[in-house]
mmCIF file of C-alpha atoms and ligand atoms in Angstrom:
data_model
loop_
_atom_site.group_PDB
_atom_site.id
_atom_site.type_symbol
_atom_site.label_atom_id
_atom_site.label_comp_id
_atom_site.label_asym_id
_atom_site.label_seq_id
_atom_site.Cartn_x
_atom_site.Cartn_y
_atom_site.Cartn_z
ATOM 1 C CA MET A 770 23.706 -1.983 7.563
ATOM 2 C CA PRO A 771 22.294 -5.284 6.389
ATOM 3 C CA ASP A 772 19.246 -5.999 4.267
ATOM 4 C CA LEU A 773 17.794 -8.986 6.083
ATOM 5 C CA ALA A 774 15.179 -11.640 5.502
ATOM 6 C CA TYR A 775 13.028 -13.570 7.910
ATOM 7 C CA LEU A 776 12.071 -17.078 6.869
ATOM 8 C CA ASN A 777 9.698 -19.020 9.114
ATOM 9 C CA GLY A 778 11.362 -17.943 12.339
ATOM 10 C CA GLU A 779 14.959 -17.446 11.194
ATOM 11 C CA ILE A 780 16.683 -14.182 10.292
ATOM 12 C CA MET A 781 19.373 -14.254 7.600
ATOM 13 C CA PRO A 782 20.897 -12.168 4.783
ATOM 14 C CA ILE A 783 18.302 -11.678 2.009
ATOM 15 C CA GLU A 784 20.282 -13.614 -0.570
ATOM 16 C CA LYS A 785 20.299 -16.708 1.683
ATOM 17 C CA ALA A 786 16.489 -16.839 2.050
ATOM 18 C CA MET A 787 14.809 -19.331 -0.318
ATOM 19 C CA VAL A 788 11.239 -20.558 -0.563
ATOM 20 C CA PRO A 789 10.279 -23.934 -2.089
ATOM 21 C CA ILE A 790 9.093 -23.785 -5.713
ATOM 22 C CA GLU A 791 5.785 -25.395 -4.744
ATOM 23 C CA ASP A 792 4.858 -22.521 -2.440
ATOM 24 C CA ARG A 793 1.245 -21.685 -3.333
ATOM 25 C CA GLY A 794 2.134 -18.022 -3.338
ATOM 26 C CA TYR A 795 4.511 -18.706 -6.216
ATOM 27 C CA GLN A 796 2.173 -20.954 -8.217
ATOM 28 C CA PHE A 797 -1.287 -19.488 -7.483
ATOM 29 C CA GLY A 798 -0.700 -16.031 -6.056
ATOM 30 C CA ASP A 799 -2.125 -17.608 -2.881
ATOM 31 C CA SER A 800 -0.310 -15.263 -0.558
ATOM 32 C CA VAL A 801 -1.049 -12.047 1.307
ATOM 33 C CA TYR A 802 1.300 -9.223 2.185
ATOM 34 C CA GLU A 803 1.851 -5.946 4.004
ATOM 35 C CA TYR A 804 4.408 -3.214 3.676
ATOM 36 C CA ILE A 805 5.117 -1.208 6.834
ATOM 37 C CA ALA A 806 7.551 1.665 7.234
ATOM 38 C CA THR A 807 9.419 3.137 10.169
ATOM 39 C CA TYR A 808 10.269 6.763 10.924
ATOM 40 C CA ASP A 809 13.239 7.303 13.254
ATOM 41 C CA GLY A 810 13.288 3.543 13.815
ATOM 42 C CA ARG A 811 9.662 3.427 15.054
ATOM 43 C CA PHE A 812 6.811 1.788 13.171
ATOM 44 C CA PHE A 813 4.022 3.973 11.868
ATOM 45 C CA MET A 814 0.519 2.472 12.171
ATOM 46 C CA LEU A 815 1.793 -1.015 12.998
ATOM 47 C CA GLU A 816 -1.451 -2.170 14.631
ATOM 48 C CA ALA A 817 -3.540 -0.993 11.677
ATOM 49 C CA HIS A 818 -1.281 -2.889 9.252
ATOM 50 C CA LEU A 819 -1.554 -6.007 11.420
ATOM 51 C CA ASP A 820 -5.353 -5.640 11.556
ATOM 52 C CA ARG A 821 -5.399 -5.523 7.755
ATOM 53 C CA LEU A 822 -3.025 -8.492 7.457
ATOM 54 C CA GLU A 823 -5.211 -10.561 9.770
ATOM 55 C CA ARG A 824 -8.278 -9.559 7.774
ATOM 56 C CA SER A 825 -6.614 -10.544 4.466
ATOM 57 C CA MET A 826 -5.752 -13.928 5.990
ATOM 58 C CA SER A 827 -9.209 -14.559 7.381
ATOM 59 C CA GLU A 828 -10.928 -13.526 4.110
ATOM 60 C CA LEU A 829 -8.922 -16.286 2.390
ATOM 61 C CA ASN A 830 -9.514 -18.793 5.202
ATOM 62 C CA TYR A 831 -5.883 -18.976 6.263
ATOM 63 C CA ALA A 832 -5.345 -20.248 9.784
ATOM 64 C CA PRO A 833 -4.549 -17.238 11.985
ATOM 65 C CA ILE A 834 -1.098 -16.407 13.350
ATOM 66 C CA ALA A 835 -1.107 -14.981 16.886
ATOM 67 C CA ARG A 836 -0.707 -11.175 16.907
ATOM 68 C CA ASP A 837 2.105 -11.465 19.470
ATOM 69 C CA GLU A 838 4.040 -13.860 17.269
ATOM 70 C CA LEU A 839 3.689 -11.579 14.240
ATOM 71 C CA LYS A 840 4.675 -8.509 16.212
ATOM 72 C CA THR A 841 7.663 -10.083 17.924
ATOM 73 C CA ALA A 842 9.009 -11.323 14.572
ATOM 74 C CA ILE A 843 8.527 -7.939 12.857
ATOM 75 C CA GLU A 844 10.065 -6.005 15.726
ATOM 76 C CA GLU A 845 13.053 -8.342 15.948
ATOM 77 C CA LEU A 846 13.747 -8.053 12.208
ATOM 78 C CA ASN A 847 13.532 -4.273 12.379
ATOM 79 C CA HIS A 848 15.778 -4.220 15.437
ATOM 80 C CA GLN A 849 18.451 -6.385 13.811
ATOM 81 C CA ALA A 850 18.507 -4.274 10.635
ATOM 82 C CA GLY A 851 18.717 -1.044 12.636
ATOM 83 C CA TYR A 852 17.671 1.304 9.815
ATOM 84 C CA PRO A 853 16.244 4.648 10.950
ATOM 85 C CA ARG A 854 13.834 4.503 7.998
ATOM 86 C CA ALA A 855 13.040 0.872 7.257
ATOM 87 C CA GLY A 856 10.525 -0.712 4.922
ATOM 88 C CA ILE A 857 9.404 -4.116 6.114
ATOM 89 C CA TYR A 858 7.765 -6.357 3.562
ATOM 90 C CA ILE A 859 5.729 -9.192 5.094
ATOM 91 C CA GLN A 860 4.366 -12.058 3.052
ATOM 92 C CA ILE A 861 2.351 -15.007 4.303
ATOM 93 C CA SER A 862 1.411 -17.756 1.881
ATOM 94 C CA ARG A 863 -1.058 -20.536 2.454
ATOM 95 C CA GLY A 864 1.811 -23.025 2.370
ATOM 96 C CA VAL A 865 3.714 -25.518 0.260
ATOM 97 C CA ALA A 866 2.060 -28.505 -1.466
ATOM 98 C CA PRO A 867 2.227 -30.411 -4.765
ATOM 99 C CA ARG A 868 0.515 -28.222 -7.382
ATOM 100 C CA ASN A 869 -3.260 -28.594 -7.093
ATOM 101 C CA HIS A 870 -5.909 -25.884 -7.376
ATOM 102 C CA ALA A 871 -7.694 -27.236 -4.296
ATOM 103 C CA PHE A 872 -5.882 -26.956 -1.000
ATOM 104 C CA ASP A 873 -5.606 -28.619 2.354
ATOM 105 C CA ALA A 874 -6.853 -26.357 5.137
ATOM 106 C CA LYS A 875 -4.093 -27.668 7.399
ATOM 107 C CA LEU A 876 -1.105 -26.529 5.321
ATOM 108 C CA ALA A 877 1.589 -24.741 7.337
ATOM 109 C CA HIS A 878 2.039 -21.070 6.359
ATOM 110 C CA GLN A 879 5.195 -19.774 4.809
ATOM 111 C CA PHE A 880 5.908 -16.567 6.716
ATOM 112 C CA VAL A 881 8.621 -14.475 5.116
ATOM 113 C CA MET A 882 9.772 -10.888 5.472
ATOM 114 C CA THR A 883 12.464 -8.598 4.139
ATOM 115 C CA VAL A 884 13.776 -5.363 5.565
ATOM 116 C CA ARG A 885 15.475 -2.680 3.523
ATOM 117 C CA ALA A 886 16.033 1.036 3.860
ATOM 118 C CA VAL A 887 13.108 3.000 2.404
ATOM 119 C CA HIS A 888 14.089 4.676 -0.824
ATOM 120 C CA GLU A 889 12.641 8.144 -0.482
ATOM 121 C CA LEU A 890 10.884 9.441 -3.591
ATOM 122 C CA PRO A 891 12.905 11.950 -5.627
ATOM 123 C CA LYS A 892 12.615 15.465 -4.122
ATOM 124 C CA GLU A 893 11.434 16.752 -7.490
ATOM 125 C CA ALA A 894 8.415 14.406 -7.505
ATOM 126 C CA ARG A 895 7.325 15.882 -4.174
ATOM 127 C CA SER A 896 8.006 19.511 -5.024
ATOM 128 C CA LYS A 897 6.683 19.509 -8.609
ATOM 129 C CA GLY A 898 4.153 16.681 -8.516
ATOM 130 C CA ILE A 899 3.946 13.732 -10.888
ATOM 131 C CA ASN A 900 2.265 12.854 -14.188
ATOM 132 C CA ALA A 901 -0.149 9.952 -14.429
ATOM 133 C CA ILE A 902 -2.224 8.040 -16.936
ATOM 134 C CA THR A 903 -5.553 6.350 -16.316
ATOM 135 C CA ILE A 904 -5.912 2.701 -17.191
ATOM 136 C CA PRO A 905 -8.875 0.280 -17.303
ATOM 137 C CA ASP A 906 -9.086 -1.719 -14.075
ATOM 138 C CA MET A 907 -8.677 -5.363 -15.064
ATOM 139 C CA ARG A 908 -7.939 -6.677 -11.572
ATOM 140 C CA TRP A 909 -9.955 -9.344 -9.798
ATOM 141 C CA GLY A 910 -13.032 -8.482 -7.715
ATOM 142 C CA ARG A 911 -11.380 -8.552 -4.253
ATOM 143 C CA CYS A 912 -8.867 -5.711 -4.338
ATOM 144 C CA ASP A 913 -9.684 -5.144 -0.654
ATOM 145 C CA ILE A 914 -7.609 -8.246 0.154
ATOM 146 C CA LYS A 915 -3.901 -7.432 -0.021
ATOM 147 C CA THR A 916 -2.744 -10.407 -2.080
ATOM 148 C CA VAL A 917 0.445 -10.719 -4.111
ATOM 149 C CA GLN A 918 -1.599 -10.921 -7.324
ATOM 150 C CA LEU A 919 -0.072 -7.678 -8.535
ATOM 151 C CA LEU A 920 0.450 -8.391 -12.233
ATOM 152 C CA ALA A 921 -2.171 -5.864 -13.378
ATOM 153 C CA ASN A 922 -0.664 -3.272 -11.004
ATOM 154 C CA SER A 923 2.829 -4.017 -12.232
ATOM 155 C CA LEU A 924 1.854 -3.835 -15.939
ATOM 156 C CA ALA A 925 -0.041 -0.579 -15.328
ATOM 157 C CA LYS A 926 2.933 1.021 -13.579
ATOM 158 C CA GLN A 927 5.252 -0.051 -16.396
ATOM 159 C CA LYS A 928 2.820 1.268 -19.003
ATOM 160 C CA ALA A 929 2.881 4.633 -17.239
ATOM 161 C CA LEU A 930 6.688 4.692 -17.210
ATOM 162 C CA ASP A 931 6.849 3.631 -20.873
ATOM 163 C CA ALA A 932 4.495 6.537 -21.681
ATOM 164 C CA GLY A 933 6.921 8.934 -19.968
ATOM 165 C CA CYS A 934 4.666 9.278 -16.906
ATOM 166 C CA ASP A 935 5.168 8.295 -13.279
ATOM 167 C CA ASP A 936 2.147 6.228 -12.331
ATOM 168 C CA ALA A 937 -1.235 4.914 -13.414
ATOM 169 C CA ILE A 938 -4.692 5.282 -11.893
ATOM 170 C CA PHE A 939 -7.201 2.449 -12.297
ATOM 171 C CA VAL A 940 -10.605 3.398 -13.686
ATOM 172 C CA SER A 941 -13.641 1.069 -13.829
ATOM 173 C CA GLN A 942 -15.444 0.273 -17.075
ATOM 174 C CA HIS A 943 -18.021 2.919 -16.075
ATOM 175 C CA GLY A 944 -15.384 5.608 -15.642
ATOM 176 C CA ILE A 945 -15.196 5.464 -11.821
ATOM 177 C CA VAL A 946 -11.779 6.402 -10.459
ATOM 178 C CA ARG A 947 -10.576 3.631 -8.169
ATOM 179 C CA GLU A 948 -6.968 3.801 -6.969
ATOM 180 C CA GLY A 949 -3.344 3.995 -8.052
ATOM 181 C CA THR A 950 -1.073 1.016 -8.769
ATOM 182 C CA SER A 951 0.131 1.092 -5.136
ATOM 183 C CA SER A 952 -1.782 4.000 -3.641
ATOM 184 C CA ASN A 953 -5.240 5.453 -3.025
ATOM 185 C CA VAL A 954 -6.506 8.562 -4.829
ATOM 186 C CA PHE A 955 -7.962 11.777 -3.388
ATOM 187 C CA ILE A 956 -9.231 14.780 -5.307
ATOM 188 C CA VAL A 957 -9.753 18.289 -3.962
ATOM 189 C CA SER A 958 -12.360 20.725 -5.314
ATOM 190 C CA GLY A 959 -12.385 23.998 -3.418
ATOM 191 C CA LYS A 960 -12.094 22.897 0.225
ATOM 192 C CA GLN A 961 -13.886 19.621 -0.354
ATOM 193 C CA LEU A 962 -11.941 16.359 -0.660
ATOM 194 C CA MET A 963 -13.250 13.182 -2.256
ATOM 195 C CA THR A 964 -12.051 9.615 -2.142
ATOM 196 C CA HIS A 965 -13.432 6.226 -3.158
ATOM 197 C CA PRO A 966 -15.487 4.401 -0.477
ATOM 198 C CA LEU A 967 -14.170 1.170 1.028
ATOM 199 C CA THR A 968 -15.554 -1.498 -1.293
ATOM 200 C CA GLU A 969 -14.123 -4.686 -2.753
ATOM 201 C CA ASN A 970 -12.658 -2.618 -5.609
ATOM 202 C CA ILE A 971 -9.941 -0.831 -3.653
ATOM 203 C CA LEU A 972 -7.503 -1.505 -0.863
ATOM 204 C CA ALA A 973 -8.380 0.071 2.479
ATOM 205 C CA GLY A 974 -5.187 2.108 2.604
ATOM 206 C CA ILE A 975 -3.823 2.887 6.041
ATOM 207 C CA THR A 976 -2.503 6.238 4.789
ATOM 208 C CA ARG A 977 -5.961 6.987 3.326
ATOM 209 C CA MET A 978 -7.425 6.369 6.788
ATOM 210 C CA VAL A 979 -4.839 8.622 8.492
ATOM 211 C CA ILE A 980 -5.462 11.403 5.957
ATOM 212 C CA ILE A 981 -9.208 11.219 6.607
ATOM 213 C CA GLN A 982 -8.474 11.495 10.362
ATOM 214 C CA ILE A 983 -6.162 14.481 9.819
ATOM 215 C CA CYS A 984 -8.765 16.199 7.622
ATOM 216 C CA LYS A 985 -11.376 15.771 10.339
ATOM 217 C CA LYS A 986 -9.001 17.256 12.890
ATOM 218 C CA ILE A 987 -8.204 20.337 10.833
ATOM 219 C CA GLY A 988 -11.756 20.927 9.610
ATOM 220 C CA LEU A 989 -11.485 19.706 6.011
ATOM 221 C CA ASP A 990 -14.511 17.878 4.706
ATOM 222 C CA VAL A 991 -13.903 14.492 3.038
ATOM 223 C CA ASN A 992 -16.734 13.205 0.910
ATOM 224 C CA ILE A 993 -16.322 9.435 0.682
ATOM 225 C CA THR A 994 -18.023 8.802 -2.606
ATOM 226 C CA LEU A 995 -17.581 7.478 -6.118
ATOM 227 C CA PHE A 996 -16.337 10.036 -8.668
ATOM 228 C CA ASN A 997 -15.493 9.784 -12.341
ATOM 229 C CA THR A 998 -12.623 10.766 -14.616
ATOM 230 C CA GLU A 999 -14.282 14.081 -15.450
ATOM 231 C CA ALA A 1000 -14.164 15.052 -11.758
ATOM 232 C CA LEU A 1001 -10.556 13.858 -11.679
ATOM 233 C CA TYR A 1002 -9.482 16.020 -14.636
ATOM 234 C CA ASN A 1003 -11.409 19.047 -13.313
ATOM 235 C CA ALA A 1004 -10.174 18.833 -9.712
ATOM 236 C CA ASP A 1005 -8.125 21.648 -8.193
ATOM 237 C CA GLU A 1006 -5.756 19.075 -6.727
ATOM 238 C CA VAL A 1007 -5.232 15.338 -7.032
ATOM 239 C CA PHE A 1008 -2.984 13.325 -4.765
ATOM 240 C CA LEU A 1009 -2.026 9.721 -4.134
ATOM 241 C CA THR A 1010 -1.610 8.228 -0.653
ATOM 242 C CA GLY A 1011 0.363 5.187 0.459
ATOM 243 C CA THR A 1012 2.961 3.939 2.883
ATOM 244 C CA VAL A 1013 5.887 4.815 0.593
ATOM 245 C CA THR A 1014 4.075 7.453 -1.428
ATOM 246 C CA GLU A 1015 2.875 9.241 1.743
ATOM 247 C CA ILE A 1016 1.106 12.085 -0.117
ATOM 248 C CA LEU A 1017 2.107 12.669 -3.685
ATOM 249 C CA PRO A 1018 0.495 15.399 -5.799
ATOM 250 C CA VAL A 1019 -0.474 14.502 -9.376
ATOM 251 C CA VAL A 1020 -0.327 17.540 -11.640
ATOM 252 C CA ARG A 1021 -1.056 16.041 -15.058
ATOM 253 C CA ILE A 1022 -3.357 13.131 -15.944
ATOM 254 C CA ASP A 1023 -3.799 11.760 -19.483
ATOM 255 C CA GLY A 1024 -2.260 15.007 -20.717
ATOM 256 C CA ASN A 1025 -4.719 17.236 -18.791
ATOM 257 C CA GLY A 1026 -3.144 19.742 -16.424
ATOM 258 C CA ILE A 1027 -4.672 19.492 -12.926
ATOM 259 C CA GLY A 1028 -5.529 22.765 -11.176
ATOM 260 C CA LYS A 1029 -2.620 25.178 -11.547
ATOM 261 C CA GLY A 1030 -0.314 22.395 -12.759
ATOM 262 C CA LYS A 1031 1.657 22.325 -9.521
ATOM 263 C CA PRO A 1032 1.133 20.823 -6.045
ATOM 264 C CA GLY A 1033 -1.731 22.613 -4.320
ATOM 265 C CA SER A 1034 -1.900 24.045 -0.824
ATOM 266 C CA ILE A 1035 -4.116 21.286 0.627
ATOM 267 C CA SER A 1036 -1.805 18.488 -0.605
ATOM 268 C CA ARG A 1037 1.186 20.349 0.846
ATOM 269 C CA LYS A 1038 -0.529 20.951 4.187
ATOM 270 C CA LEU A 1039 -1.645 17.324 4.484
ATOM 271 C CA PHE A 1040 1.839 16.046 3.639
ATOM 272 C CA LYS A 1041 3.289 18.202 6.425
ATOM 273 C CA ARG A 1042 0.669 16.973 8.912
ATOM 274 C CA LEU A 1043 1.188 13.357 7.913
ATOM 275 C CA ARG A 1044 4.958 13.609 8.415
ATOM 276 C CA GLU A 1045 4.457 15.324 11.777
ATOM 277 C CA ARG A 1046 2.155 12.547 12.889
ATOM 278 C CA ALA A 1047 4.512 9.806 11.655
ATOM 279 C CA LEU A 1048 7.523 11.405 13.345
ATOM 280 C CA ALA A 1049 5.637 11.927 16.618
ATOM 281 C CA GLY A 1050 5.791 8.143 17.088
ATOM 282 C CA GLU A 1051 2.412 7.914 18.816
ATOM 283 C CA PRO A 1052 0.749 4.502 18.915
ATOM 284 C CA ASP A 1053 -2.043 4.166 16.289
HETATM 285 N N1 LIG B 356 0.801 -0.718 -1.443
HETATM 286 N N2 LIG B 356 -3.828 0.658 -2.989
HETATM 287 C C1 LIG B 356 -2.994 -0.311 -3.429
HETATM 288 C C2 LIG B 356 -3.374 -1.106 -4.623
HETATM 289 C C3 LIG B 356 -1.777 -0.536 -2.761
HETATM 290 O O1 LIG B 356 -0.949 -1.501 -3.202
HETATM 291 C C4 LIG B 356 -1.432 0.279 -1.645
HETATM 292 C C5 LIG B 356 -0.147 0.080 -0.877
HETATM 293 C C6 LIG B 356 -2.329 1.266 -1.246
HETATM 294 C C7 LIG B 356 -2.048 2.177 -0.075
HETATM 295 O O2 LIG B 356 -2.107 1.487 1.137
HETATM 296 P P1 LIG B 356 -1.294 1.959 2.426
HETATM 297 O O3 LIG B 356 -1.601 3.386 2.643
HETATM 298 O O4 LIG B 356 -1.805 1.086 3.498
HETATM 299 O O5 LIG B 356 0.181 1.731 2.122
HETATM 300 C C8 LIG B 356 -3.518 1.425 -1.919
HETATM 301 C C9 LIG B 356 2.039 -1.073 -0.777
HETATM 302 C C10 LIG B 356 2.780 0.094 -0.235
HETATM 303 C C11 LIG B 356 2.873 -1.930 -1.691
HETATM 304 O O6 LIG B 356 2.296 -2.589 -2.555
HETATM 305 O O7 LIG B 356 4.081 -1.982 -1.525
#
């Protein structure tokens, strides 16, 4: 099955898709993105991802793209690739222009996508949990906008791998736990869950939102509040949420064992519920 790209209306093999070197996404990080996955060939939470994409674009004063146009393009790319479990990466940049910090509001977007099979996380990561480090959050002040300015995220992830761990969790200068390099963070203490509120310091994760909905449905209380590294280290369970991550238990952070040092019952239950919901193929 082919890995395909979409480039401003045309679908082609990935290696044939090229963007001009003066794309503002390339020179200024002036580009927004989404990553959406399918289960059994059907998108999970497509509308919510499109809502977030449109919000990212409007926060940066990009001209809008009609929802129908976006959807038709995404669905066609997915259809042509035909993967049962596809990951569609969508990137929209402000456009192409001679390098200049200021920009012309009338630039034409560059709308590109790729589709590949989702690489499932290693079974061991899910069954045993992962190790993480914390890292000072040096990102810009609008992490709620899903831009391609991911250098801090990329360096943090690499630092974790170089330290023999699996991922990094961003922490503010005041010790507030924000989010993972490509995921949101939840902690569990007793039957109470906690996660960071939706502010400009984290991405409003779609998986985070679904987990909060599932918790409500099954009677688990989620306290949406700031919490610090001490609460993180002392939690019974810690897990990350994201489109690829789904729910991933973290069992060791900065060398501190979390809870019993293995995935806890709430993380396991929520993972099962999330998969059931994704596989049910209901509209968002
Ligand atoms: N990232 N926080 C950050 C910084 C992220 O990059 C992501 C997702 C999330 C989780 O969001 P969601 O549940 O909507 O996937 C939180 C995507 C998967 C990526 O960068 O590829």
